[in-house]
Amino acid sequence: MKRLQLVAVAAALVLTSTVPMADAAAPPAPVVGAEESLGYPIEGRVLSQEQSQGVDAEGRPQAYWVTAGNEETPGMFQVTDLRSGDVVFAERLPAGINSWASTFSAADGTVYFGMTEGQLYSWTPGDDAVTALGVPFPGEGIWRLDAAPDGVVFGGTYPGGELFSYDPATGEFANHGQAVPGETYARTLEADEDGVWVGTQPRARLTQFDRATGEFAQVALPAQYATHEVVYDMTLAREYLLLRVQPSNDLLVYDTGSGEFVNIVPGISGRAMSAPDPAGKYVYFRIASVGVVAYDLDTHTYAPVGWGPNAFPGSWAWVDLDDPEFPGLSLAMTYYYGRIYVWNPETRATRYLGETDLQGAPNTITELGTGPDGAVYVGAFLSPPGMARFDPATGTTSLLAGAGQVEGFGTYGDHLVFGRYPNAGLLDFDTTRPWSMGTNPGPAAVIADEQDRPQAFAQVGDLMAVGSVPKSGRLGGALTLWNPATGAVVTHRNVVPDQSVVSLAERDGLLYGGTSVNGGYGIDPVATEAELFVADPASGDVLHSVVPVAGGRAVNGLTFDDDGTLWGVSDGTLFTYDPDARAVTRAEQLFPHSTGMYGQDRDLHFRDDGYLYVTSSGSLWRVDPEAWTVTELASSGVSSLAVDEAGNLYYARGAALYRWNFALRPQPVCDVTVTGPHAGPVTVRSGTTCLDGAAVSGPVQVSPGAVLVAEDSTVRGPVSAVGAGGVILDGVTVTGPVSVVGSVGGVWIVDTTVIGPLACSGNDPAPVLENVDVTGPVAGQCREA
């Protein structure tokens, strides 16, 4: 028999999955609606954060990619042949999502790559499969690899900032300890016969590991780089170590013999610098305004070569294309979107290989927001394609190119505003005009003062208040007042010392903010409890602050009800706050205790059904604000929350978008199931009773609060329900009257025949009828349906 709508996820629809947290004499109201999968709003991407190049046994040049996955799909190792442009090998990895670590070892002709989740893999050209080398140091992600000339592979980790090595000859790992005390990322490596140069984050530090003694010796950068954040890339070229530092992107040239910095090239375009050319005279890198330049290692001067690929380099290699247009060795550059650019220094010929044949994976969703146009907007992790716009009216998804990684959404008037990572960009999109990155939205305003992730938005007058998280290795988020019309930005950092601002709400001209004890990645918090604060937007002064939940690490979300009470969530505890008394009035742990670094389950919504809906601890919850009881609607990795104009709820699981559609028929779990012939009455006193292929000879009666689900069944007798928690008749023939009065959980009568009268009254919501044949009179709501 035809179903009314898609089958929902059973785990999300257990009508009796209710957790009472207060005096709850009355049973909880039945669940209304069902989960609906909307697929992947950003269906595919090719993103390989790190790349390397090498050759196969015949000397054919190859590029190596580890394209990012998501929570449902691991990353994928792929190989491009630079001569043919073909993808010659591809394998979905058994584990690991992202990789920032890849190196080709000329010593054994093998590529090694590591995952930020800690796995290490290898592949030798010609192998049928990738080799898993294990998780060498549980709890440590691998963030960079480099192979020494003798074949030993060195790696850097986070959060320990450790240097390790792997010897392919013995299969043994060794941990050489933290490269620089207090530095949590060993972010870049350059290995030679004698040692390993290590660059760190969150403070830009340079150290050398002596392979013979096992000791580290730190090298001081020039004084002007003392507050820089990271040594990001390095290349050894003859006696020189070239290193790029952020945020300036200056290239520092260090003479390893004299121990002096001999040159600085300001503001190159990341990332990597090439190895020396075959003559050992030049290295190459890119400067955005001039293109690729050749740096003379003898004179320490550089000049453009007339090649300007619209991409920044991820890896360089000197390659033999075996092509008369590319005689000798050509310079190949990879780009993290799966693209390859080649240039020949003799003929000046160029070649471009696109990413068409590489396989990506859907982007992991970072945040959802509802626009003033009624659409649901979807931001995603390191999103090359852009952000997505889902139109609830048509059910269609469109892509808005160039948005980047969105951390938070807000609205004013007809405008959607959003915050972008990195570098805390603020963008303003007029939804009444077509999307055109660069003009609508125009250039980003920027929150300075070491901010990186604008996560929370609230309108206050003509301004947008923005809560943000600082850069890696920094404590102290900010409350920023931004005027989208003028671009003016006023930032108040450390409104709560050493904490980030991750949730905001406005009432009567005042701002209410929630904090996280965490700062940027790579630094331990010093605060121990998250706070709720009240701030004057005119001055940025904090008028009042309180710890709403003892021991809470983040105040995840804030919203006001119609009576002016502020509701919030902190680490699984729901609380209320009276703005007049400036006091927390109630706090109870309604959800499992969990928190992320920044409290990204920061959305709470009151619907017109009187319930509060919350995402917390990986689930979507319905909260009765009177009884303080909760019902779990959806589970298994739920994050973020948005609502459309019809009141339907949107949330994410990894890269997938879901909707809790209140118009859909629920799929309850049966407490009692009746099948086959059944002589006599069926009385549903509590819970959910299902008739599945049943033939009932007798009346069916549903008591208040109970649920009846009858499918592909016959009933010879009346069906009566008063105050039921829900009634579903799907593919049923009833010989006798049907009466449904005062149901509070929904009534669905589909593909059903009633030989007798049908009467419905006082049901909320109103009944849904499809393809119903009634031989007797139809009365009340069923007549109107």
JSON list of N, CA and C in Angstrom, two decimals, residues 125-149:
[
{"chain": "A", "resi": 125, "resn": "PRO", "atom": "N", "xyz": [54.13, 3.33, -6.13]},
{"chain": "A", "resi": 125, "resn": "PRO", "atom": "CA", "xyz": [53.56, 3.18, -7.47]},
{"chain": "A", "resi": 125, "resn": "PRO", "atom": "C", "xyz": [53.62, 1.75, -7.95]},
{"chain": "A", "resi": 126, "resn": "GLY", "atom": "N", "xyz": [52.49, 1.28, -8.42]},
{"chain": "A", "resi": 126, "resn": "GLY", "atom": "CA", "xyz": [52.36, -0.11, -8.85]},
{"chain": "A", "resi": 126, "resn": "GLY", "atom": "C", "xyz": [51.62, -0.97, -7.85]},
{"chain": "A", "resi": 127, "resn": "ASP", "atom": "N", "xyz": [51.53, -0.52, -6.58]},
{"chain": "A", "resi": 127, "resn": "ASP", "atom": "CA", "xyz": [50.79, -1.27, -5.58]},
{"chain": "A", "resi": 127, "resn": "ASP", "atom": "C", "xyz": [49.31, -1.30, -5.93]},
{"chain": "A", "resi": 128, "resn": "ASP", "atom": "N", "xyz": [48.65, -2.39, -5.53]},
{"chain": "A", "resi": 128, "resn": "ASP", "atom": "CA", "xyz": [47.21, -2.51, -5.75]},
{"chain": "A", "resi": 128, "resn": "ASP", "atom": "C", "xyz": [46.40, -1.82, -4.67]},
{"chain": "A", "resi": 129, "resn": "ALA", "atom": "N", "xyz": [47.04, -1.51, -3.55]},
{"chain": "A", "resi": 129, "resn": "ALA", "atom": "CA", "xyz": [46.29, -0.92, -2.44]},
{"chain": "A", "resi": 129, "resn": "ALA", "atom": "C", "xyz": [47.23, -0.09, -1.58]},
{"chain": "A", "resi": 130, "resn": "VAL", "atom": "N", "xyz": [46.64, 0.82, -0.85]},
{"chain": "A", "resi": 130, "resn": "VAL", "atom": "CA", "xyz": [47.36, 1.60, 0.13]},
{"chain": "A", "resi": 130, "resn": "VAL", "atom": "C", "xyz": [47.72, 0.70, 1.32]},
{"chain": "A", "resi": 131, "resn": "THR", "atom": "N", "xyz": [48.87, 0.97, 1.93]},
{"chain": "A", "resi": 131, "resn": "THR", "atom": "CA", "xyz": [49.28, 0.23, 3.12]},
{"chain": "A", "resi": 131, "resn": "THR", "atom": "C", "xyz": [49.04, 1.09, 4.36]},
{"chain": "A", "resi": 132, "resn": "ALA", "atom": "N", "xyz": [48.28, 0.54, 5.31]},
{"chain": "A", "resi": 132, "resn": "ALA", "atom": "CA", "xyz": [48.04, 1.22, 6.57]},
{"chain": "A", "resi": 132, "resn": "ALA", "atom": "C", "xyz": [49.18, 0.91, 7.53]},
{"chain": "A", "resi": 133, "resn": "LEU", "atom": "N", "xyz": [49.86, 1.95, 7.99]},
{"chain": "A", "resi": 133, "resn": "LEU", "atom": "CA", "xyz": [50.99, 1.78, 8.91]},
{"chain": "A", "resi": 133, "resn": "LEU", "atom": "C", "xyz": [50.58, 1.97, 10.37]},
{"chain": "A", "resi": 134, "resn": "GLY", "atom": "N", "xyz": [49.29, 2.19, 10.59]},
{"chain": "A", "resi": 134, "resn": "GLY", "atom": "CA", "xyz": [48.79, 2.29, 11.95]},
{"chain": "A", "resi": 134, "resn": "GLY", "atom": "C", "xyz": [48.62, 3.72, 12.42]},
{"chain": "A", "resi": 135, "resn": "VAL", "atom": "N", "xyz": [48.30, 3.84, 13.70]},
{"chain": "A", "resi": 135, "resn": "VAL", "atom": "CA", "xyz": [48.20, 5.14, 14.38]},
{"chain": "A", "resi": 135, "resn": "VAL", "atom": "C", "xyz": [49.37, 5.18, 15.34]},
{"chain": "A", "resi": 136, "resn": "PRO", "atom": "N", "xyz": [50.46, 5.80, 14.93]},
{"chain": "A", "resi": 136, "resn": "PRO", "atom": "CA", "xyz": [51.68, 5.67, 15.72]},
{"chain": "A", "resi": 136, "resn": "PRO", "atom": "C", "xyz": [51.59, 6.25, 17.13]},
{"chain": "A", "resi": 137, "resn": "PHE", "atom": "N", "xyz": [50.83, 7.36, 17.27]},
{"chain": "A", "resi": 137, "resn": "PHE", "atom": "CA", "xyz": [50.76, 8.00, 18.59]},
{"chain": "A", "resi": 137, "resn": "PHE", "atom": "C", "xyz": [49.32, 8.42, 18.85]},
{"chain": "A", "resi": 138, "resn": "PRO", "atom": "N", "xyz": [48.54, 7.51, 19.45]},
{"chain": "A", "resi": 138, "resn": "PRO", "atom": "CA", "xyz": [47.12, 7.81, 19.69]},
{"chain": "A", "resi": 138, "resn": "PRO", "atom": "C", "xyz": [46.94, 9.14, 20.42]},
{"chain": "A", "resi": 139, "resn": "GLY", "atom": "N", "xyz": [45.97, 9.90, 19.95]},
{"chain": "A", "resi": 139, "resn": "GLY", "atom": "CA", "xyz": [45.71, 11.22, 20.53]},
{"chain": "A", "resi": 139, "resn": "GLY", "atom": "C", "xyz": [46.45, 12.34, 19.82]},
{"chain": "A", "resi": 140, "resn": "GLU", "atom": "N", "xyz": [47.38, 11.98, 18.94]},
{"chain": "A", "resi": 140, "resn": "GLU", "atom": "CA", "xyz": [48.15, 12.98, 18.19]},
{"chain": "A", "resi": 140, "resn": "GLU", "atom": "C", "xyz": [47.78, 12.89, 16.71]},
{"chain": "A", "resi": 141, "resn": "GLY", "atom": "N", "xyz": [47.35, 14.03, 16.14]},
{"chain": "A", "resi": 141, "resn": "GLY", "atom": "CA", "xyz": [47.14, 14.09, 14.70]},
{"chain": "A", "resi": 141, "resn": "GLY", "atom": "C", "xyz": [48.45, 14.38, 13.99]},
{"chain": "A", "resi": 142, "resn": "ILE", "atom": "N", "xyz": [48.58, 13.91, 12.76]},
{"chain": "A", "resi": 142, "resn": "ILE", "atom": "CA", "xyz": [49.79, 14.14, 11.98]},
{"chain": "A", "resi": 142, "resn": "ILE", "atom": "C", "xyz": [49.56, 15.36, 11.09]},
{"chain": "A", "resi": 143, "resn": "TRP", "atom": "N", "xyz": [50.46, 16.35, 11.20]},
{"chain": "A", "resi": 143, "resn": "TRP", "atom": "CA", "xyz": [50.23, 17.62, 10.51]},
{"chain": "A", "resi": 143, "resn": "TRP", "atom": "C", "xyz": [51.30, 17.96, 9.47]},
{"chain": "A", "resi": 144, "resn": "ARG", "atom": "N", "xyz": [52.36, 17.23, 9.38]},
{"chain": "A", "resi": 144, "resn": "ARG", "atom": "CA", "xyz": [53.32, 17.44, 8.30]},
{"chain": "A", "resi": 144, "resn": "ARG", "atom": "C", "xyz": [54.28, 16.26, 8.28]},
{"chain": "A", "resi": 145, "resn": "LEU", "atom": "N", "xyz": [54.75, 15.91, 7.09]},
{"chain": "A", "resi": 145, "resn": "LEU", "atom": "CA", "xyz": [55.71, 14.83, 6.91]},
{"chain": "A", "resi": 145, "resn": "LEU", "atom": "C", "xyz": [56.82, 15.31, 5.99]},
{"chain": "A", "resi": 146, "resn": "ASP", "atom": "N", "xyz": [58.01, 14.76, 6.17]},
{"chain": "A", "resi": 146, "resn": "ASP", "atom": "CA", "xyz": [59.09, 14.98, 5.21]},
{"chain": "A", "resi": 146, "resn": "ASP", "atom": "C", "xyz": [60.03, 13.78, 5.28]},
{"chain": "A", "resi": 147, "resn": "ALA", "atom": "N", "xyz": [60.46, 13.33, 4.10]},
{"chain": "A", "resi": 147, "resn": "ALA", "atom": "CA", "xyz": [61.36, 12.17, 4.03]},
{"chain": "A", "resi": 147, "resn": "ALA", "atom": "C", "xyz": [62.80, 12.65, 3.90]},
{"chain": "A", "resi": 148, "resn": "ALA", "atom": "N", "xyz": [63.66, 12.15, 4.75]},
{"chain": "A", "resi": 148, "resn": "ALA", "atom": "CA", "xyz": [65.09, 12.47, 4.67]},
{"chain": "A", "resi": 148, "resn": "ALA", "atom": "C", "xyz": [65.73, 11.70, 3.52]},
{"chain": "A", "resi": 149, "resn": "PRO", "atom": "N", "xyz": [66.89, 12.12, 3.06]},
{"chain": "A", "resi": 149, "resn": "PRO", "atom": "CA", "xyz": [67.55, 11.43, 1.94]},
{"chain": "A", "resi": 149, "resn": "PRO", "atom": "C", "xyz": [67.79, 9.95, 2.17]}
]
